[in-house]
Tab-separated table of C-alpha atoms in Angstrom:
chain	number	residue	atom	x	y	z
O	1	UNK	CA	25.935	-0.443	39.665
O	2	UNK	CA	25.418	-1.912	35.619
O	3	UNK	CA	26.298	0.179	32.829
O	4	UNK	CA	22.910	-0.756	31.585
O	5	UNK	CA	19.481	0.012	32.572
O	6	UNK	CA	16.469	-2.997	33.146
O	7	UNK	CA	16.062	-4.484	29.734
O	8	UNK	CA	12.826	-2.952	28.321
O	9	UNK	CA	12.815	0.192	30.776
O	10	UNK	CA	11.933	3.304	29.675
O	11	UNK	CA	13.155	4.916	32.556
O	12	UNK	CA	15.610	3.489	35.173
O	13	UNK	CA	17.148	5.582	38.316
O	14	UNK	CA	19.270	3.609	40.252
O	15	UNK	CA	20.723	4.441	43.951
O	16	UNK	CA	19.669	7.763	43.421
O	17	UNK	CA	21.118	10.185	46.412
O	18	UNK	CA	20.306	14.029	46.408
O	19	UNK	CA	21.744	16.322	49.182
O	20	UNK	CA	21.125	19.795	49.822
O	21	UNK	CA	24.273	20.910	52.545
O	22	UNK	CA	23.109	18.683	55.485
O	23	UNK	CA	20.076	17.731	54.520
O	24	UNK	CA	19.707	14.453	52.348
O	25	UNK	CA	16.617	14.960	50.043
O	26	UNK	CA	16.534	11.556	48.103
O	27	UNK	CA	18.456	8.685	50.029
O	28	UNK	CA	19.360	5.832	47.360
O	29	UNK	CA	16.000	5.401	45.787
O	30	UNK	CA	15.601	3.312	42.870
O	31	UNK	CA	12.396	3.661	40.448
O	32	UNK	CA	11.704	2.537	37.382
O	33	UNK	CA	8.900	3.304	34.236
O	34	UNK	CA	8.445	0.816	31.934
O	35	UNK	CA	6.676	1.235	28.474
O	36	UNK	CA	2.946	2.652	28.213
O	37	UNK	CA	3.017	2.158	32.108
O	38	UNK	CA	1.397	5.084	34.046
O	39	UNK	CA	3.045	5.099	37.758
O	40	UNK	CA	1.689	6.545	40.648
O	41	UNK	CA	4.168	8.770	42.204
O	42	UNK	CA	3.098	9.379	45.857
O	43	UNK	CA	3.889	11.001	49.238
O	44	UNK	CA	2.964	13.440	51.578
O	45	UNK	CA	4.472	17.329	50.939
O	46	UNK	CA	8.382	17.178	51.882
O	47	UNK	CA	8.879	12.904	50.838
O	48	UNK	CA	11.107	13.972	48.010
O	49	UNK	CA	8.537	13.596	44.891
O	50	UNK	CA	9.210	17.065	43.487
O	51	UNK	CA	13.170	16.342	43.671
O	52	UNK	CA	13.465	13.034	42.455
O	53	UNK	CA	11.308	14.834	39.594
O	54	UNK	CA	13.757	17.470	38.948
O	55	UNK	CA	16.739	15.135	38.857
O	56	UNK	CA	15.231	13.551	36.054
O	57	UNK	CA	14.541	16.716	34.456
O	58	UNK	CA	17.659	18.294	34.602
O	59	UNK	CA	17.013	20.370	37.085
O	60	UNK	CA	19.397	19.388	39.997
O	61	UNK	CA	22.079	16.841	39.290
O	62	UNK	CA	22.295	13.690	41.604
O	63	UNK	CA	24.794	13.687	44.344
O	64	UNK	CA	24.949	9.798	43.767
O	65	UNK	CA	23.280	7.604	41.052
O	66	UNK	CA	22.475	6.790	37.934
O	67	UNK	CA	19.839	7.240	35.010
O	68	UNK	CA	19.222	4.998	32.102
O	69	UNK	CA	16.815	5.992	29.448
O	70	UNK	CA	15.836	2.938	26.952
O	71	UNK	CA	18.186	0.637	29.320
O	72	UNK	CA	20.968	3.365	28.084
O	73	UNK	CA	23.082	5.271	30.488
O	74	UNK	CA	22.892	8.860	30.448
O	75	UNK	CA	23.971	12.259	32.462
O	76	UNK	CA	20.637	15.083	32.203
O	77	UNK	CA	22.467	18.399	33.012
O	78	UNK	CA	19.539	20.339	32.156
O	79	UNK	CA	15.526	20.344	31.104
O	80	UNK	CA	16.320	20.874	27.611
O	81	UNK	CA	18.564	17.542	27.363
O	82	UNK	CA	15.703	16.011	29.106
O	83	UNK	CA	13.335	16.787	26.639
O	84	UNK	CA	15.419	16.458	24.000
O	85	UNK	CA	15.420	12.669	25.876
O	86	UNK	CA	11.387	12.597	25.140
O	87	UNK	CA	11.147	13.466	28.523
O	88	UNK	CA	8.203	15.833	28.703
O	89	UNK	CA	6.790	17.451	31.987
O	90	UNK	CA	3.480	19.289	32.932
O	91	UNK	CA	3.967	21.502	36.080
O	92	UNK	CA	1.567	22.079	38.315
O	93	UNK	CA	1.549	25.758	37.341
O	94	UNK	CA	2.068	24.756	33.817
O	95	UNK	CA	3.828	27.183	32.468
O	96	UNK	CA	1.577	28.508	29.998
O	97	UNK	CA	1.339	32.253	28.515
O	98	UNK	CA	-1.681	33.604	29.517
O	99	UNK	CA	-2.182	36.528	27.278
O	100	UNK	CA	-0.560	33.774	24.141
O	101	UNK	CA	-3.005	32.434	22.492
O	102	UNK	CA	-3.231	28.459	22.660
O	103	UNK	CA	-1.436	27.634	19.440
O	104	UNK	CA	1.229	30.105	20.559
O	105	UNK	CA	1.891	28.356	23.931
O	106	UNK	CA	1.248	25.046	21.853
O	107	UNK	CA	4.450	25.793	20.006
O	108	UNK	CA	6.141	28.005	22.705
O	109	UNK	CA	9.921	27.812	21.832
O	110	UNK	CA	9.451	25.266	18.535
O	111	UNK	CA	7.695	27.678	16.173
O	112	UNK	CA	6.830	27.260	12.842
O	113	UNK	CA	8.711	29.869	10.536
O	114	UNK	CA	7.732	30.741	6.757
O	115	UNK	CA	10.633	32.677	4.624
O	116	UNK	CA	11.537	34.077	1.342
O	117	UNK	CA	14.397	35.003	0.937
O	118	UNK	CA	15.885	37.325	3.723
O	119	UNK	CA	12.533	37.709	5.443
O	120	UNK	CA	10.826	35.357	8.392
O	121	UNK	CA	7.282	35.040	10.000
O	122	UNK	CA	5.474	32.788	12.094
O	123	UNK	CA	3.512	30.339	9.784
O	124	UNK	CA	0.356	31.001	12.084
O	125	UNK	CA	-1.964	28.824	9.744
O	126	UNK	CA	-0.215	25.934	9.328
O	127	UNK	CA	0.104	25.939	13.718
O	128	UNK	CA	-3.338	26.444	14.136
O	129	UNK	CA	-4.179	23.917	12.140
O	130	UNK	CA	-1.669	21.124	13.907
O	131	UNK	CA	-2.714	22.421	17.220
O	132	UNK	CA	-6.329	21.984	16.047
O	133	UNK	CA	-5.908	18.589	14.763
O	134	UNK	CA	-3.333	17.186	17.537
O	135	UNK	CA	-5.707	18.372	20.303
O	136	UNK	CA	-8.798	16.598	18.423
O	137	UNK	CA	-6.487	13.404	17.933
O	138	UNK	CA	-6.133	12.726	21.730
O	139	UNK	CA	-10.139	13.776	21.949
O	140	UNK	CA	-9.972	17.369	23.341
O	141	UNK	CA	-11.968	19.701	21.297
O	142	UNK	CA	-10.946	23.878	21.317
O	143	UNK	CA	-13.100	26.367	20.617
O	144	UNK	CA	-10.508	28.360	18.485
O	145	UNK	CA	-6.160	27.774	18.250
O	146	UNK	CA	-6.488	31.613	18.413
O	147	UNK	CA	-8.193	31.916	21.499
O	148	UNK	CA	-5.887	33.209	24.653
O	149	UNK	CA	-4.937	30.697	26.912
O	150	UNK	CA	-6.693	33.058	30.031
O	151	UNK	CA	-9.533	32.535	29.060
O	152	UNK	CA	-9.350	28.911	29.853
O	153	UNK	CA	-10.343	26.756	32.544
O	154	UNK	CA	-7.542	24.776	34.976
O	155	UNK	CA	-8.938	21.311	32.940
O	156	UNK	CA	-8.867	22.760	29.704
O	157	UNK	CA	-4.987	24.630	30.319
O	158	UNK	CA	-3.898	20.807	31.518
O	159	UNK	CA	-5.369	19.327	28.197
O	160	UNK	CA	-3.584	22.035	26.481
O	161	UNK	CA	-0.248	21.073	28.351
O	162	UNK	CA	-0.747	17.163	27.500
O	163	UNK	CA	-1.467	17.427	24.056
O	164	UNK	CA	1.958	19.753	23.393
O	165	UNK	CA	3.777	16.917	24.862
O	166	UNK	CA	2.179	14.001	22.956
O	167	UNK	CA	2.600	16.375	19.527
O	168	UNK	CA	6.273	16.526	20.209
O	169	UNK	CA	7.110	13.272	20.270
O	170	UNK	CA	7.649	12.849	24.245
O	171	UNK	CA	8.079	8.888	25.134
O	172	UNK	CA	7.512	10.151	29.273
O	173	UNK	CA	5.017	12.096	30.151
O	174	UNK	CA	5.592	13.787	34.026
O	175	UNK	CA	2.081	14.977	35.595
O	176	UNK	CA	2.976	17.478	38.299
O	177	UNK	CA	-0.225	17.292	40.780
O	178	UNK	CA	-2.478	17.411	37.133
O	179	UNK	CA	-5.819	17.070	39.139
O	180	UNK	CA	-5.000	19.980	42.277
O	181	UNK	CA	-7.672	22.298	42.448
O	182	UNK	CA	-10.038	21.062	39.424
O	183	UNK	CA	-13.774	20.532	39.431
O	184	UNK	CA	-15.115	16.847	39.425
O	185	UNK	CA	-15.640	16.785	35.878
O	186	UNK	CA	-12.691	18.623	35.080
O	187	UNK	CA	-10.751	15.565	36.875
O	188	UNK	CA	-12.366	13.469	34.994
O	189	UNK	CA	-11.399	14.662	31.968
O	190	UNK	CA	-7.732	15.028	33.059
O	191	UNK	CA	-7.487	11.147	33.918
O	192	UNK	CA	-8.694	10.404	31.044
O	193	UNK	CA	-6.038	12.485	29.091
O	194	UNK	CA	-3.745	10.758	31.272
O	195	UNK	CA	-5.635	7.107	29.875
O	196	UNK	CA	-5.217	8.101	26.439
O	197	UNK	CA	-1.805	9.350	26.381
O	198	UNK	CA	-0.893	5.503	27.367
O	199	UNK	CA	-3.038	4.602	25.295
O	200	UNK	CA	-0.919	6.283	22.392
O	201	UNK	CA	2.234	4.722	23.892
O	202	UNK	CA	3.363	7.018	25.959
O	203	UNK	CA	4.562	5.853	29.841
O	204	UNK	CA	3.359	8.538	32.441
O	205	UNK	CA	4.273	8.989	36.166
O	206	UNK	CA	1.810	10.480	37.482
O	207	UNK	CA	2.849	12.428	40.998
O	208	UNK	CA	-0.163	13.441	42.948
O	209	UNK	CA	-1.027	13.364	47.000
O	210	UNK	CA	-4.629	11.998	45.806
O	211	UNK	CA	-4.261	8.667	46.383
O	212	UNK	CA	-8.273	8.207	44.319
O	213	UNK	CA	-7.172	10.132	41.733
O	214	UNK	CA	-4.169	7.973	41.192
O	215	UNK	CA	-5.803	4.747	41.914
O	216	UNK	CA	-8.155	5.663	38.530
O	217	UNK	CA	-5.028	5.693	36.138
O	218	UNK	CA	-2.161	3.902	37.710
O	219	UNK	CA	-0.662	0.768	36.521
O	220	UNK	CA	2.260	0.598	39.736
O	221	UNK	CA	2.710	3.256	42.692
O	222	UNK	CA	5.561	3.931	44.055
O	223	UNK	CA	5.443	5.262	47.421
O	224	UNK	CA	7.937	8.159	48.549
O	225	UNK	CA	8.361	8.790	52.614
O	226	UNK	CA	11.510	10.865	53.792
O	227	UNK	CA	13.219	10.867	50.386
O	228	UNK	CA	12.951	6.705	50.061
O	229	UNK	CA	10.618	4.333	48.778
O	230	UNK	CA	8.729	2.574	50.652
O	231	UNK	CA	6.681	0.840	48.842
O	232	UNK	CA	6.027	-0.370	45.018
O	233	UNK	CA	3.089	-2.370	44.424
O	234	UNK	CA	1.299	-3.579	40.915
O	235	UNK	CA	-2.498	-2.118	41.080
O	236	UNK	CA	-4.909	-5.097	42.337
O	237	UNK	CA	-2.198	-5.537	45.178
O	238	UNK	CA	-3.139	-3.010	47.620
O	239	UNK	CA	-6.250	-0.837	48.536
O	240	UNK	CA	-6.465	2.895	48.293
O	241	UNK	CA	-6.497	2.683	52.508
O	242	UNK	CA	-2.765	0.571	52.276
O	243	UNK	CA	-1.385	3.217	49.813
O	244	UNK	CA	-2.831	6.162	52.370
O	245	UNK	CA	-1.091	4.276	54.940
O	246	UNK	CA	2.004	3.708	53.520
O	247	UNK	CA	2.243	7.828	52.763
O	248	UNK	CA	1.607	8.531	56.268
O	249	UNK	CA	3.779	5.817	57.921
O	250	UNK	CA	0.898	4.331	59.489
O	251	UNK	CA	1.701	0.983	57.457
O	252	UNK	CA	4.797	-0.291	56.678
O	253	UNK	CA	5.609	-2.139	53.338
């Protein structure tokens, strides 16, 4: 395996192997995310999508493998070196602060501080106003910054999560499942905060089991059966039916 990632890539993970005990999770896959590209990460529950997330993220550390980032090899022992990286993710449970208000959980952990002299507080104004004007940039429009993120809707808490990332500088965007449970226009408006955030340069995967959802967004999907892929096609190559095929091993590549 090269010291050196693709030329170009923004993400590279090469022969990547992940066992728990017995059980091998990820079994030498190889996937790659190249600038302003949105990827379709797909596979039925238990193909290995959530892990092969996490070993990018820190999370668990590959048993075999390596990761490049800008065609440069690196080791991600944990989420903070990840996003310290530009590698920002968006769980499916999103990890907001429901009783924070949304420029609190906008700058959750990178607050703004005012001081003189021995004395510190939160510079609320000056965050209300970036969360107000970041959010607008990308098109979403809030009600108030100081309005509590419970009182939200699943769309609006997504747009919320997106926007944080694109603020703080993130060159990959991860989508955990961004359109489970959401109303149809609520979807809508996800995918297209998934458009725009390529639009503004950043590359996205995208993981979802929605194989419509992901066919509205996705440049490339990379399909994910048993902890390998099985597939990796350009969009225009294959129809949504192929790609549902491919998940359920009813096709092979």
């Amino acid at each position: 395996m090269s010291a050196d990632g693709p030329p170009g890539s923004v993400v590279h993970m090469e022969h990547i192997v992940k066992r728990f005990g017995t059980v091998t999770a990820l079994d030498g896959v190889n996937f790659t995310v190249n600038p302003r590209e949105v990827v379709g990460l797909v596979g039925d529950n238990g193909a290995g999508k959530s892990t092969l997330i996490k070993v990018l993220t820190g999370v668990f550390p590959p048993t075999e493998g390596r990761i490049h980032i800008d065609s440069q090899l690196v080791e991600i022992r944990s989420p903070r070196e990840a996003r310290a990286l530009g590698i920002e993710t968006v769980y499916q449970d999103l990890a907001l602060v429901n009783l924070m208000s949304i420029t609190r959980n906008f700058f959750l952990g990178r607050e703004l501080a005012a001081k003189i002299g021995p004395l510190h507080w939160l510079n609320l104004r000056e965050m209300d106003r970036q969360t107000r004007s970041s959010l607008r940039d990308i098109g979403i429009e809030v009600r108030s910054p100081t309005e509590r993120v419970e009182k939200l809707s699943g769309g609006e808490r997504q747009s919320i999560a997106i926007g944080r990332a694109l603020h703080f500088g993130a060159k990959l965007l991860i989508l955990d499942e961004p359109t489970s449970a959401l109303s149809v226009a609520e979807t809508r408006k996800v995918l297209n905060y998934t458009l725009n955030a390529k639009e503004r340069g950043l590359s996205v995967i995208f993981i979802t089991h929605n194989i419509h959802h992901v066919f509205m967004v996705a440049d490339r999907y990379s399909v994910l059966r048993h902890g390998k892929v099985v597939a990796n096609y350009a969009k225009g190559e294959v129809t949504q039916d192929d790609v549902a095929n491919l998940v359920t091993g009813e096709r092979e590549s």
